[in-house]
Short mmCIF file of C-alpha atoms in Angstrom, two decimals:
data_model
loop_
_atom_site.label_atom_id
_atom_site.label_comp_id
_atom_site.label_asym_id
_atom_site.label_seq_id
_atom_site.Cartn_x
_atom_site.Cartn_y
_atom_site.Cartn_z
CA MET A 8 -0.95 -18.80 -18.32
CA LYS A 9 0.88 -16.38 -15.62
CA HIS A 10 4.25 -17.50 -14.25
CA SER A 11 4.58 -18.25 -10.46
CA SER A 12 6.33 -15.58 -8.27
CA LEU A 13 9.08 -17.96 -7.56
CA VAL A 14 10.06 -18.39 -11.38
CA LEU A 15 9.82 -14.77 -12.01
CA LEU A 16 12.18 -13.90 -9.18
CA ALA A 17 14.84 -16.07 -10.30
CA ALA A 18 14.45 -14.73 -13.94
CA ILE A 19 15.02 -11.23 -12.54
CA LEU A 20 17.77 -11.98 -9.93
CA LEU A 21 20.18 -14.35 -11.65
CA PRO A 22 20.79 -12.30 -14.79
CA THR A 23 21.36 -8.98 -12.90
CA ARG A 24 24.11 -10.47 -11.03
CA MET A 25 25.90 -11.37 -14.19
CA VAL A 26 25.32 -7.67 -15.34
CA SER A 27 26.17 -6.06 -12.24
CA ALA A 28 29.64 -7.88 -12.23
CA GLU A 29 30.45 -6.01 -15.52
CA SER A 30 32.29 -2.78 -15.53
CA VAL A 31 29.93 0.31 -16.32
CA ALA A 32 31.39 2.83 -18.14
CA PRO A 33 31.66 6.22 -16.33
CA LEU A 34 29.18 8.85 -17.40
CA THR A 35 30.27 11.83 -19.69
CA TRP A 36 28.89 15.16 -18.31
CA THR A 37 28.06 18.07 -20.61
CA PRO A 38 26.08 21.00 -20.04
CA CYS A 39 22.42 20.68 -20.05
CA GLY A 40 21.43 23.93 -21.74
CA PRO A 41 18.95 26.06 -20.41
CA VAL A 42 17.93 25.13 -17.14
CA THR A 43 14.73 26.17 -15.12
CA ALA A 44 15.93 26.94 -11.48
CA SER A 45 15.21 29.83 -8.88
CA SER A 46 19.02 30.07 -8.45
CA ASN A 47 21.32 30.96 -11.35
CA ASP A 48 24.06 29.17 -9.12
CA VAL A 49 22.03 26.01 -9.45
CA SER A 50 21.79 26.61 -13.03
CA SER A 51 25.50 26.88 -13.65
CA ARG A 52 26.18 23.71 -11.36
CA THR A 53 23.58 21.51 -13.43
CA GLU A 54 24.91 18.79 -15.94
CA CYS A 55 23.62 16.03 -18.15
CA ALA A 56 24.85 12.56 -19.05
CA ARG A 57 23.38 9.39 -20.38
CA LEU A 58 23.17 5.84 -18.76
CA ARG A 59 23.10 2.92 -21.18
CA VAL A 60 21.33 0.11 -19.62
CA PRO A 61 20.04 -3.27 -21.16
CA ARG A 62 16.47 -3.00 -22.01
CA ASP A 63 15.89 -6.77 -20.42
CA TYR A 64 18.19 -7.66 -17.74
CA ALA A 65 17.59 -11.09 -18.39
CA GLN A 66 19.32 -10.52 -21.79
CA PRO A 67 21.95 -7.98 -21.48
CA GLU A 68 23.49 -8.39 -24.76
CA ALA A 69 20.32 -7.83 -26.57
CA ALA A 70 18.63 -4.15 -27.04
CA THR A 71 19.84 -1.27 -25.05
CA LEU A 72 18.46 1.99 -23.62
CA ASP A 73 19.83 5.39 -23.10
CA LEU A 74 18.41 7.07 -19.86
CA ASP A 75 18.77 10.74 -19.11
CA VAL A 76 20.84 11.54 -16.06
CA VAL A 77 20.83 14.89 -14.41
CA ARG A 78 23.33 16.01 -11.81
CA VAL A 79 23.54 19.37 -9.68
CA VAL A 80 27.21 19.54 -8.48
CA ALA A 81 27.78 20.20 -4.73
CA ALA A 82 28.38 23.73 -4.00
CA SER A 83 31.57 23.43 -2.32
CA GLU A 84 34.90 23.05 -4.16
CA ARG A 85 35.86 19.53 -4.86
CA GLY A 86 38.93 20.08 -2.59
CA ASN A 87 36.74 20.81 0.37
CA ARG A 88 34.44 18.38 1.89
CA HIS A 89 32.14 16.24 -0.37
CA ASP A 90 29.85 13.59 0.97
CA GLY A 91 28.70 12.01 -2.05
CA VAL A 92 25.59 11.47 -4.37
CA VAL A 93 22.00 11.89 -3.32
CA LEU A 94 19.74 9.89 -5.88
CA LEU A 95 16.14 11.37 -6.00
CA GLU A 96 13.72 8.52 -6.74
CA PRO A 97 10.54 10.39 -7.77
CA ASP A 98 6.92 9.88 -7.30
CA GLU A 99 4.55 8.50 -10.32
CA PHE A 100 3.84 11.73 -12.62
CA ALA A 101 6.58 13.67 -11.20
CA GLU A 102 8.22 16.22 -13.19
CA PRO A 103 11.13 14.99 -15.60
CA ALA A 104 14.54 14.71 -13.85
CA ILE A 105 15.77 18.03 -15.87
CA VAL A 106 13.04 19.97 -14.05
CA ALA A 107 12.73 17.97 -10.76
CA VAL A 108 16.40 18.00 -9.61
CA PRO A 109 17.25 21.73 -10.30
CA ALA A 110 13.96 22.58 -8.52
CA MET A 111 14.97 20.52 -5.21
CA ALA A 112 18.33 21.72 -5.31
CA SER A 113 16.94 25.46 -5.36
CA THR A 114 14.77 24.40 -2.36
CA TRP A 115 18.27 23.13 -0.64
CA LEU A 116 19.73 26.43 -0.89
CA ASP A 117 16.78 28.38 0.08
CA GLY A 118 16.00 26.18 3.34
CA ASP A 119 17.40 26.15 6.78
CA GLY A 120 21.15 25.56 7.63
CA TYR A 121 21.34 21.87 7.23
CA TRP A 122 19.54 21.81 3.76
CA ARG A 123 22.38 24.67 2.91
CA GLU A 124 24.78 22.38 4.08
CA ALA A 125 23.51 19.55 2.06
CA ALA A 126 23.90 21.74 -1.25
CA ARG A 127 27.28 22.46 -0.23
CA ARG A 128 28.44 18.79 0.42
CA LEU A 129 26.36 16.65 -1.73
CA ASP A 130 25.60 16.22 -5.45
CA LEU A 131 21.95 15.63 -6.21
CA VAL A 132 21.28 13.11 -8.91
CA GLY A 133 18.01 11.97 -10.95
CA LEU A 134 17.99 9.11 -13.36
CA ALA A 135 14.84 9.11 -15.91
CA GLN A 136 12.19 6.55 -15.92
CA ARG A 137 11.77 4.15 -18.35
CA ARG A 138 8.74 4.98 -20.43
CA MET A 139 6.16 3.48 -23.00
CA ASP A 140 6.69 4.75 -26.53
CA ASP A 141 5.29 7.80 -27.48
CA ALA A 142 5.13 6.21 -31.18
CA GLY A 143 4.45 9.69 -32.52
CA GLY A 144 1.51 10.04 -30.84
CA ARG A 145 0.37 6.43 -31.48
CA ASP A 146 1.07 5.08 -28.20
CA CYS A 147 -1.02 1.95 -26.83
CA LEU A 148 -3.46 4.15 -24.81
CA SER A 149 -4.12 6.64 -27.48
CA ALA A 150 -4.63 3.53 -29.58
CA THR A 151 -7.90 2.81 -27.66
CA SER A 152 -9.37 6.63 -27.34
CA HIS A 153 -11.99 5.97 -29.95
CA LEU A 154 -13.58 2.99 -27.82
CA PRO A 155 -16.72 3.85 -25.39
CA ARG A 156 -16.07 5.36 -22.09
CA HIS A 157 -17.42 4.30 -18.89
CA ASP A 158 -19.09 6.78 -16.29
CA SER A 159 -17.50 6.95 -12.89
CA LEU A 160 -17.44 3.45 -11.14
CA GLY A 161 -18.14 5.11 -7.94
CA THR A 162 -21.44 6.52 -9.11
CA ASP A 163 -22.44 3.86 -11.70
CA GLY A 164 -22.13 0.41 -10.72
CA THR A 165 -24.79 -1.27 -13.42
CA LEU A 166 -23.79 -4.19 -15.33
CA GLY A 167 -23.62 -2.05 -18.26
CA ASN A 168 -20.97 0.56 -17.11
CA MET A 169 -18.84 -2.25 -15.37
CA THR A 170 -19.11 -3.97 -18.74
CA THR A 171 -18.01 -0.96 -20.64
CA ALA A 172 -15.05 -0.58 -18.46
CA GLY A 173 -13.92 -3.94 -18.64
CA ASN A 174 -13.92 -4.03 -22.18
CA LEU A 175 -11.89 -0.82 -22.20
CA ALA A 176 -9.52 -2.35 -19.80
CA LEU A 177 -9.21 -5.33 -22.06
CA ALA A 178 -8.37 -3.02 -25.18
CA ILE A 179 -5.73 -1.08 -23.41
CA ALA A 180 -3.99 -4.11 -21.85
CA THR A 181 -4.22 -5.74 -25.42
CA ALA A 182 -2.80 -2.70 -27.23
CA CYS A 183 -0.17 -2.30 -24.80
CA GLN A 184 1.13 -5.58 -25.50
CA ASN A 185 2.37 -4.40 -28.90
CA ASP A 186 4.83 -1.87 -27.28
CA THR A 187 8.03 -3.79 -26.69
CA MET A 188 8.74 -1.88 -23.34
CA HIS A 189 5.59 -3.23 -21.73
CA ALA A 190 7.56 -6.13 -19.96
CA HIS A 191 10.52 -3.97 -19.05
CA ILE A 192 9.02 -1.26 -16.80
CA GLY A 193 8.58 -1.56 -13.14
CA VAL A 194 10.61 -2.02 -9.77
CA GLY A 195 12.55 -5.14 -10.93
CA PRO A 196 14.41 -3.40 -13.91
CA ARG A 197 14.28 0.10 -12.00
CA ILE A 198 16.34 -1.28 -9.10
CA GLU A 199 19.16 -2.59 -11.45
CA ASP A 200 19.25 0.88 -13.36
CA MET A 201 19.83 2.46 -10.11
CA GLU A 202 22.50 0.12 -9.31
CA ARG A 203 24.26 0.59 -12.74
CA LEU A 204 23.87 4.27 -12.20
CA ARG A 205 25.78 3.87 -8.86
CA GLU A 206 28.45 2.24 -10.68
CA ALA A 207 28.82 4.81 -13.45
CA LEU A 208 29.25 7.38 -10.86
CA GLY A 209 31.96 5.58 -9.01
CA GLN A 210 30.16 5.56 -5.58
CA PRO A 211 30.68 2.84 -3.17
CA ALA A 212 27.31 3.68 -2.00
CA ILE A 213 24.59 6.13 -2.69
CA HIS A 214 21.97 8.36 -0.36
CA LEU A 215 18.34 7.99 -1.35
CA ILE A 216 15.33 10.19 -1.41
CA GLY A 217 12.04 8.66 -2.24
CA ILE A 218 9.00 10.26 -2.50
CA GLY A 219 5.69 8.62 -2.75
CA ARG A 220 6.13 5.46 -5.02
CA GLY A 221 9.70 6.37 -5.07
CA GLY A 222 10.09 5.58 -1.60
CA TRP A 223 8.40 2.20 -2.05
CA VAL A 224 11.13 1.39 -4.95
CA ALA A 225 14.15 2.78 -2.66
CA SER A 226 13.18 0.43 -0.04
CA ARG A 227 13.46 -2.32 -2.26
CA TYR A 228 16.70 -1.33 -3.76
CA ALA A 229 17.84 -1.17 -0.21
CA GLU A 230 16.77 -4.75 0.25
CA ARG A 231 18.64 -5.77 -2.88
CA TYR A 232 21.87 -3.62 -2.19
CA PRO A 233 21.98 -2.91 1.52
CA ARG A 234 25.75 -2.14 1.34
CA HIS A 235 25.52 0.26 -1.45
CA VAL A 236 23.04 2.47 0.41
CA GLY A 237 24.09 5.22 2.62
CA ARG A 238 21.28 7.49 4.22
CA MET A 239 17.68 6.66 3.01
CA LEU A 240 15.00 9.68 3.45
CA LEU A 241 11.31 8.53 2.60
CA ASP A 242 9.09 11.46 2.13
CA SER A 243 5.53 10.51 2.03
CA SER A 244 6.10 7.08 1.02
CA TRP A 245 3.77 4.31 0.05
CA ASP A 246 3.76 1.53 2.44
CA ALA A 247 6.73 -0.53 1.37
CA ASP A 248 5.16 -3.61 3.29
CA GLY A 249 2.13 -3.46 1.33
CA SER A 250 1.07 -4.23 -2.53
CA VAL A 251 0.64 -1.66 -5.08
CA ALA A 252 -3.16 -2.69 -4.98
CA GLU A 253 -3.25 -1.89 -1.31
CA ALA A 254 -1.78 1.62 -1.95
CA MET A 255 -4.24 2.16 -4.56
CA GLU A 256 -7.10 1.14 -2.40
CA ALA A 257 -5.41 3.48 0.34
CA ARG A 258 -6.24 6.56 -1.42
CA VAL A 259 -9.73 5.48 -1.51
CA GLU A 260 -9.84 4.77 2.13
CA GLU A 261 -8.17 8.22 3.15
CA ARG A 262 -10.64 10.22 0.78
CA GLY A 263 -13.56 8.05 2.39
CA ARG A 264 -12.21 9.33 6.03
CA THR A 265 -12.06 12.77 5.07
CA ILE A 266 -15.24 12.96 3.72
CA ARG A 267 -16.93 11.20 6.88
CA ARG A 268 -15.20 13.70 8.93
CA ALA A 269 -16.78 16.60 6.50
CA VAL A 270 -19.97 14.98 6.91
CA ALA A 271 -19.96 14.60 10.86
CA ALA A 272 -18.95 18.33 11.03
CA LEU A 273 -21.57 19.49 8.82
CA ILE A 274 -24.21 17.63 10.93
CA ALA A 275 -22.59 18.70 14.01
CA ASP A 276 -23.60 22.49 13.13
CA PRO A 277 -27.32 22.43 12.32
CA ALA A 278 -27.51 26.02 13.07
CA ARG A 279 -25.31 27.14 10.32
CA TYR A 280 -25.46 24.24 7.71
CA HIS A 281 -29.25 23.06 8.40
CA GLY A 282 -27.98 19.56 7.01
CA GLY A 283 -30.06 17.40 9.37
CA ASP A 284 -28.57 14.03 10.63
CA ASP A 285 -29.37 11.52 8.09
CA VAL A 286 -26.00 10.83 6.80
CA ALA A 287 -27.17 8.41 4.13
CA ALA A 288 -29.30 11.19 2.54
CA ILE A 289 -25.97 13.44 2.27
CA HIS A 290 -24.13 10.58 0.23
CA ARG A 291 -27.29 10.27 -1.79
CA ARG A 292 -26.91 13.68 -2.96
CA LEU A 293 -23.42 13.52 -3.54
CA GLY A 294 -23.90 10.16 -5.79
CA ARG A 295 -26.40 12.32 -7.57
CA LEU A 296 -23.96 14.75 -9.05
CA PRO A 297 -23.16 14.49 -12.48
CA PRO A 298 -20.27 12.11 -13.35
CA LEU A 299 -17.60 14.88 -14.23
CA ALA A 300 -18.47 16.90 -11.00
CA TYR A 301 -18.44 13.70 -8.70
CA ALA A 302 -14.83 12.72 -9.92
CA THR A 303 -13.56 16.43 -9.56
CA TRP A 304 -15.22 17.83 -6.57
CA THR A 305 -15.38 14.48 -4.05
CA ARG A 306 -11.63 14.40 -4.19
CA HIS A 307 -11.42 17.82 -3.25
CA ILE A 308 -13.68 17.95 -0.08
CA VAL A 309 -11.61 18.50 3.06
CA ASP A 310 -14.03 19.87 5.43
CA ALA A 311 -17.86 20.83 6.09
CA ASP A 312 -17.38 24.20 4.06
CA ASP A 313 -16.50 22.24 0.85
CA LEU A 314 -18.91 19.76 1.50
CA ALA A 315 -21.73 22.34 1.88
CA ALA A 316 -20.32 23.93 -1.30
CA VAL A 317 -20.44 20.73 -3.16
CA LEU A 318 -24.17 19.91 -2.04
CA VAL A 319 -25.13 23.58 -3.17
CA LEU A 320 -23.35 23.40 -6.68
CA GLY A 321 -25.03 19.83 -7.05
CA THR A 322 -28.48 21.36 -6.46
CA LEU A 323 -27.82 24.41 -8.80
CA SER A 324 -26.62 22.14 -11.24
CA ALA A 325 -29.83 20.16 -11.46
CA ARG A 326 -31.70 23.49 -11.05
CA HIS A 327 -30.20 24.78 -14.28
CA ALA A 328 -29.90 21.31 -15.85
CA THR A 329 -26.16 22.65 -16.82
CA MET A 330 -22.56 22.20 -15.85
CA SER A 331 -21.67 25.01 -17.45
CA THR A 332 -19.31 26.75 -14.91
CA PRO A 333 -20.26 30.31 -15.96
CA VAL A 334 -23.64 29.86 -15.68
CA LEU A 335 -23.09 28.09 -12.04
CA ARG A 336 -20.92 31.20 -11.11
CA ASN A 337 -24.01 33.35 -11.75
CA ALA A 338 -26.24 31.48 -9.93
CA LEU A 339 -24.18 31.25 -7.14
CA VAL A 340 -23.87 35.03 -6.86
CA SER A 341 -27.40 35.61 -6.35
CA ALA A 342 -28.04 32.54 -4.20
CA GLU A 343 -28.24 33.27 -0.35
CA ARG A 344 -29.94 30.02 0.52
CA VAL A 345 -30.03 26.64 -1.70
CA VAL A 346 -32.51 24.17 -0.21
CA ASP A 347 -31.31 23.76 3.44
CA ILE A 348 -27.81 25.59 3.16
CA ASP A 349 -27.26 29.31 3.91
CA VAL A 350 -24.75 30.16 1.34
CA ASP A 351 -22.32 32.39 3.47
CA VAL A 352 -19.09 33.70 2.55
CA PRO A 353 -16.73 30.99 3.27
CA ILE A 354 -19.20 28.25 1.47
CA ARG A 355 -19.18 30.75 -1.57
CA ARG A 356 -15.61 30.85 -1.50
CA SER A 357 -15.48 27.04 -1.22
CA ALA A 358 -18.03 26.76 -4.32
CA GLY A 359 -15.79 29.14 -6.38
CA TRP A 360 -12.90 26.96 -5.70
CA MET A 361 -14.33 23.75 -6.81
CA LEU A 362 -15.49 25.36 -9.78
CA ASP A 363 -12.04 26.37 -10.50
CA ARG A 364 -11.24 22.77 -10.05
CA LEU A 365 -13.73 21.85 -12.88
CA ASP A 366 -12.22 24.38 -15.13
CA ALA A 367 -8.74 23.10 -14.77
CA ASP A 368 -9.53 19.34 -15.24
CA ARG A 369 -12.40 18.33 -17.43
CA SER A 370 -10.87 14.69 -17.76
CA GLY A 371 -13.09 13.38 -14.97
CA ASP A 372 -10.04 11.30 -13.94
CA PRO A 373 -11.05 8.19 -15.99
CA TYR A 374 -8.05 5.96 -14.85
CA GLY A 375 -8.20 6.71 -11.18
CA PHE A 376 -4.90 8.17 -10.76
CA GLY A 377 -5.91 11.40 -9.12
CA PRO A 378 -5.34 15.05 -9.96
CA ARG A 379 -1.61 14.50 -10.90
CA ALA A 380 -2.43 12.77 -13.83
CA SER A 381 -4.63 15.28 -15.20
CA ASN A 382 -2.14 16.90 -17.65
CA ALA A 383 0.14 13.80 -18.32
CA SER A 384 0.63 12.49 -21.73
CA PRO A 385 -1.02 9.05 -22.84
CA ALA A 386 2.66 7.67 -23.17
CA LEU A 387 3.36 8.57 -19.35
CA THR A 388 0.03 7.33 -18.15
CA ALA A 389 0.52 3.98 -20.22
CA SER A 390 3.81 3.99 -18.44
CA VAL A 391 2.26 4.17 -14.91
CA PHE A 392 0.11 1.49 -15.92
CA ALA A 393 2.85 -0.76 -16.63
CA THR A 394 4.67 -0.09 -13.61
CA ARG A 395 1.68 -0.97 -11.53
CA CYS A 396 0.61 -3.90 -13.48
CA ASN A 397 4.07 -5.35 -13.53
CA ASP A 398 4.79 -4.48 -9.82
CA GLY A 399 1.37 -5.97 -8.42
CA SER A 400 -0.59 -9.07 -7.90
CA TRP A 401 -3.68 -8.17 -9.35
CA GLY A 402 -5.33 -11.76 -10.15
CA SER A 403 -6.75 -12.72 -13.73
CA ASP A 404 -10.63 -12.44 -12.81
CA ARG A 405 -12.38 -9.49 -14.43
CA SER A 406 -15.44 -10.10 -12.18
CA TYR A 407 -13.23 -9.53 -8.83
CA TRP A 408 -12.74 -6.01 -9.72
CA ARG A 409 -16.37 -5.30 -10.30
CA THR A 410 -16.98 -6.80 -6.88
CA ARG A 411 -14.32 -5.25 -5.29
CA THR A 412 -15.72 -1.84 -6.55
CA ARG A 413 -18.96 -2.49 -5.04
CA ASP A 414 -17.30 -3.53 -1.77
CA LEU A 415 -15.35 -0.28 -1.57
CA ARG A 416 -18.25 1.80 -2.44
CA ALA A 417 -20.41 0.18 0.59
CA THR A 418 -17.54 0.82 2.93
CA TRP A 419 -16.46 4.28 1.90
CA PRO A 420 -19.63 6.13 -0.17
CA SER A 421 -18.62 8.91 -2.27
CA ALA A 422 -14.98 8.30 -1.81
CA VAL A 423 -14.70 5.60 -4.77
CA GLY A 424 -13.79 6.96 -8.51
CA ASN A 425 -12.15 4.85 -10.94
CA GLU A 426 -9.23 3.62 -8.90
CA SER A 427 -10.62 -0.04 -9.42
CA PHE A 428 -10.45 0.34 -13.30
CA GLN A 429 -6.56 -0.09 -12.72
CA GLY A 430 -7.08 -3.54 -11.24
CA MET A 431 -9.23 -4.46 -14.37
CA VAL A 432 -6.48 -3.38 -16.73
CA CYS A 433 -3.70 -5.09 -14.72
CA SER A 434 -5.92 -8.41 -14.53
CA GLU A 435 -5.68 -8.59 -18.24
CA TRP A 436 -1.91 -7.25 -18.54
CA PRO A 437 -0.03 -9.71 -20.71
CA THR A 438 3.16 -9.66 -18.42
CA ALA A 439 3.91 -12.22 -15.59
CA PHE A 440 3.41 -10.74 -12.39
CA ALA A 441 6.06 -9.44 -9.67
CA PRO A 442 5.77 -11.10 -6.32
CA SER A 443 4.44 -8.73 -3.60
CA SER A 444 6.38 -9.07 -0.67
CA VAL A 445 7.51 -7.30 2.35
CA PRO A 446 11.29 -6.08 1.82
CA ASP A 447 13.74 -7.41 4.31
CA LEU A 448 15.25 -4.40 5.69
CA VAL A 449 17.31 -5.70 8.45
CA GLY A 450 20.64 -5.43 6.55
CA ALA A 451 19.98 -1.99 5.46
CA PRO A 452 21.13 1.07 7.30
CA PRO A 453 18.87 3.30 9.72
CA PHE A 454 16.35 5.22 7.60
CA LEU A 455 13.87 8.03 8.22
CA MET A 456 10.29 8.33 6.93
CA VAL A 457 8.74 11.98 6.82
CA HIS A 458 5.05 12.20 6.66
CA ALA A 459 2.05 15.20 6.67
CA GLU A 460 -0.97 13.77 8.93
CA PHE A 461 -3.25 13.99 6.09
CA ASP A 462 -1.89 13.09 2.87
CA ASP A 463 -4.50 12.27 0.13
CA GLU A 464 -1.93 10.54 -2.03
CA ALA A 465 -0.12 8.34 0.17
CA PRO A 466 -1.86 8.10 3.68
CA LEU A 467 -0.32 8.11 6.96
CA ARG A 468 -1.85 5.20 8.30
CA PRO A 469 -0.25 2.37 6.00
CA ALA A 470 3.11 4.22 6.12
CA ALA A 471 2.97 4.13 10.29
CA MET A 472 2.48 0.56 10.00
CA MET A 473 5.61 0.08 7.87
CA LEU A 474 7.33 2.32 10.41
CA GLN A 475 6.37 -0.33 13.23
CA GLY A 476 7.54 -3.27 11.25
CA HIS A 477 11.09 -2.18 10.84
CA ALA A 478 13.36 -1.71 13.71
CA ASN A 479 15.64 0.31 11.86
CA ALA A 480 12.85 3.07 10.72
CA SER A 481 12.05 6.32 12.59
CA MET A 482 9.49 8.68 11.29
CA VAL A 483 8.55 12.45 11.62
CA VAL A 484 5.16 13.32 11.16
CA ALA A 485 3.77 17.08 10.22
CA ARG A 486 0.59 17.21 12.64
CA ASN A 487 -2.25 19.04 11.33
CA LEU A 488 -0.50 19.26 7.74
CA ARG A 489 -2.38 18.18 4.63
CA ALA A 490 0.20 17.65 1.95
CA HIS A 491 2.02 15.20 -0.08
CA GLY A 492 6.07 15.97 0.14
CA VAL A 493 7.03 17.73 3.30
CA LEU A 494 10.79 17.53 3.25
CA ALA A 495 12.05 21.20 3.31
CA ARG A 496 8.55 23.17 3.95
CA ARG A 497 9.33 26.24 5.47
CA ASP A 498 6.05 26.40 7.36
CA ARG A 499 7.62 23.22 9.42
CA ALA A 500 10.79 24.07 10.26
CA CYS A 501 10.76 21.05 12.82
CA VAL A 502 10.33 18.53 10.11
CA SER A 503 12.74 20.43 7.80
CA GLU A 504 15.36 20.56 10.42
CA LEU A 505 15.08 16.98 11.68
CA ALA A 506 15.13 15.71 7.85
CA GLY A 507 17.98 18.21 6.74
CA ARG A 508 20.18 17.17 9.81
CA PHE A 509 19.45 13.37 8.86
CA LEU A 510 20.48 14.09 5.45
CA VAL A 511 23.74 15.66 6.13
CA ASP A 512 25.23 13.71 8.92
CA GLY A 513 22.94 10.75 9.40
CA THR A 514 21.68 11.72 13.05
CA LEU A 515 18.23 10.31 13.41
CA PRO A 516 15.47 11.88 15.88
CA ALA A 517 15.76 10.54 19.46
CA ALA A 518 12.36 9.02 19.15
CA LYS A 519 11.16 6.37 16.57
CA LEU A 520 8.29 8.46 16.12
CA SER A 521 8.51 12.25 16.32
CA ASN A 522 5.39 14.71 15.97
CA CYS A 523 5.98 18.30 14.80
CA ARG A 524 3.18 20.68 15.67
CA LEU A 525 1.79 23.67 13.88
CA PRO A 526 4.05 26.58 14.87
CA LEU A 527 2.33 28.82 17.20
CA GLN A 528 1.22 32.01 15.77
CA PRO A 529 2.81 35.19 17.42
CA THR A 530 0.07 37.07 19.58
CA MET A 531 -0.62 40.66 18.70
CA PRO A 532 0.16 43.20 21.42
#
């Protein structure tokens, strides 16, 4: 029986007030050893420490965890101006703090004037995430590796495939129940870990940079501890007003819109593509791709050339009865026309790139987390399952996710992969669900959101809805850019300048919504 949201909320909040009232020992900083950074200056300023936190904030006197902390000290001497600490709250499947923090600090040094000033004035800090136990390779996800695997839920909606997926989901949730960390990973304990870090740093308030899901978490920290937040900068953030399940489905919808645009562009240029005007026929051809090819290629379709390349490769794969990339490359070299498509240079280039992607990722994205998870360890993937399941309201009816998968396929043909498998796992997850609610940020300081116009991981549309829901929010959008993570991009000086200035001195753009266009290319004389 799952507890109600109110009972769980009380269980989370009451003990944490007691823990937060205790004094937290200052951190002991030591050299980190070899640090990978583009700047020797950054490497020399990088320090490491460990933060001790309760495993369960409801029972703070019981077991504890030691979380790694990484800091790149501000470049200025301590006697000069120092404006405190920026905590980097990362996205899912991000690099560990020992990699991510020095890398971002190096980006600051390589940036424009405001970012270099940020490097001079501000310490940049990262705090390790809680993790499921690796258990020497016997983690809970690896424990299910011998079980039958389902094909992509986006192409095979049969009862047999859905049953296989449901059985695997139940096995994963059951196996992870044996990991003592399964109930102690998610936004609730993360917020308290962040607060404990602030106290250990001796800072009255910390600045926050949240990326992707990290923005969703940072917003909830600002709700819980509004007086302890300085400046909050959300880069490519999930919609903080939405649920975890909505963030998952937003990726499907974004991919669906991208494929719709590609199909429309292909049909609109019959002289080149000869694709006809039957949209359903194009989607049927995509649906007939081998499962691994479908899972890999459909998520990389951006324009009509990509779509045409995938259709060509699908035909060649069927013709040669193989998914061997060397065979398909050889067939592509000699192909001048495949069924109804002229294989010109751009299409050939896109097809080669699609084959590269297939060589790079043979997993087929079985859990629906996308390309960033392709090289993740099983323990890390299990940890992401834990955060999503513990942070969302997923229901407890396995059949709901079967129906929801079919609904998504009908609405967004060729865009659905295995995303709904997460719902199947989380509906079986043993932990009581956390409440999904809109954060009350009225007491938080004004904050800035930056976003690319096209973001496959955290689409702009939900983030824009969040912008409108909070009077103290402002947003900068990088128009005509497809990217996830835009803070200090050199090709978008407008975004970089506005974000850097806000982080340095708190100056927000004049308008609630600012658009940064692609810089005009210089004309040749």
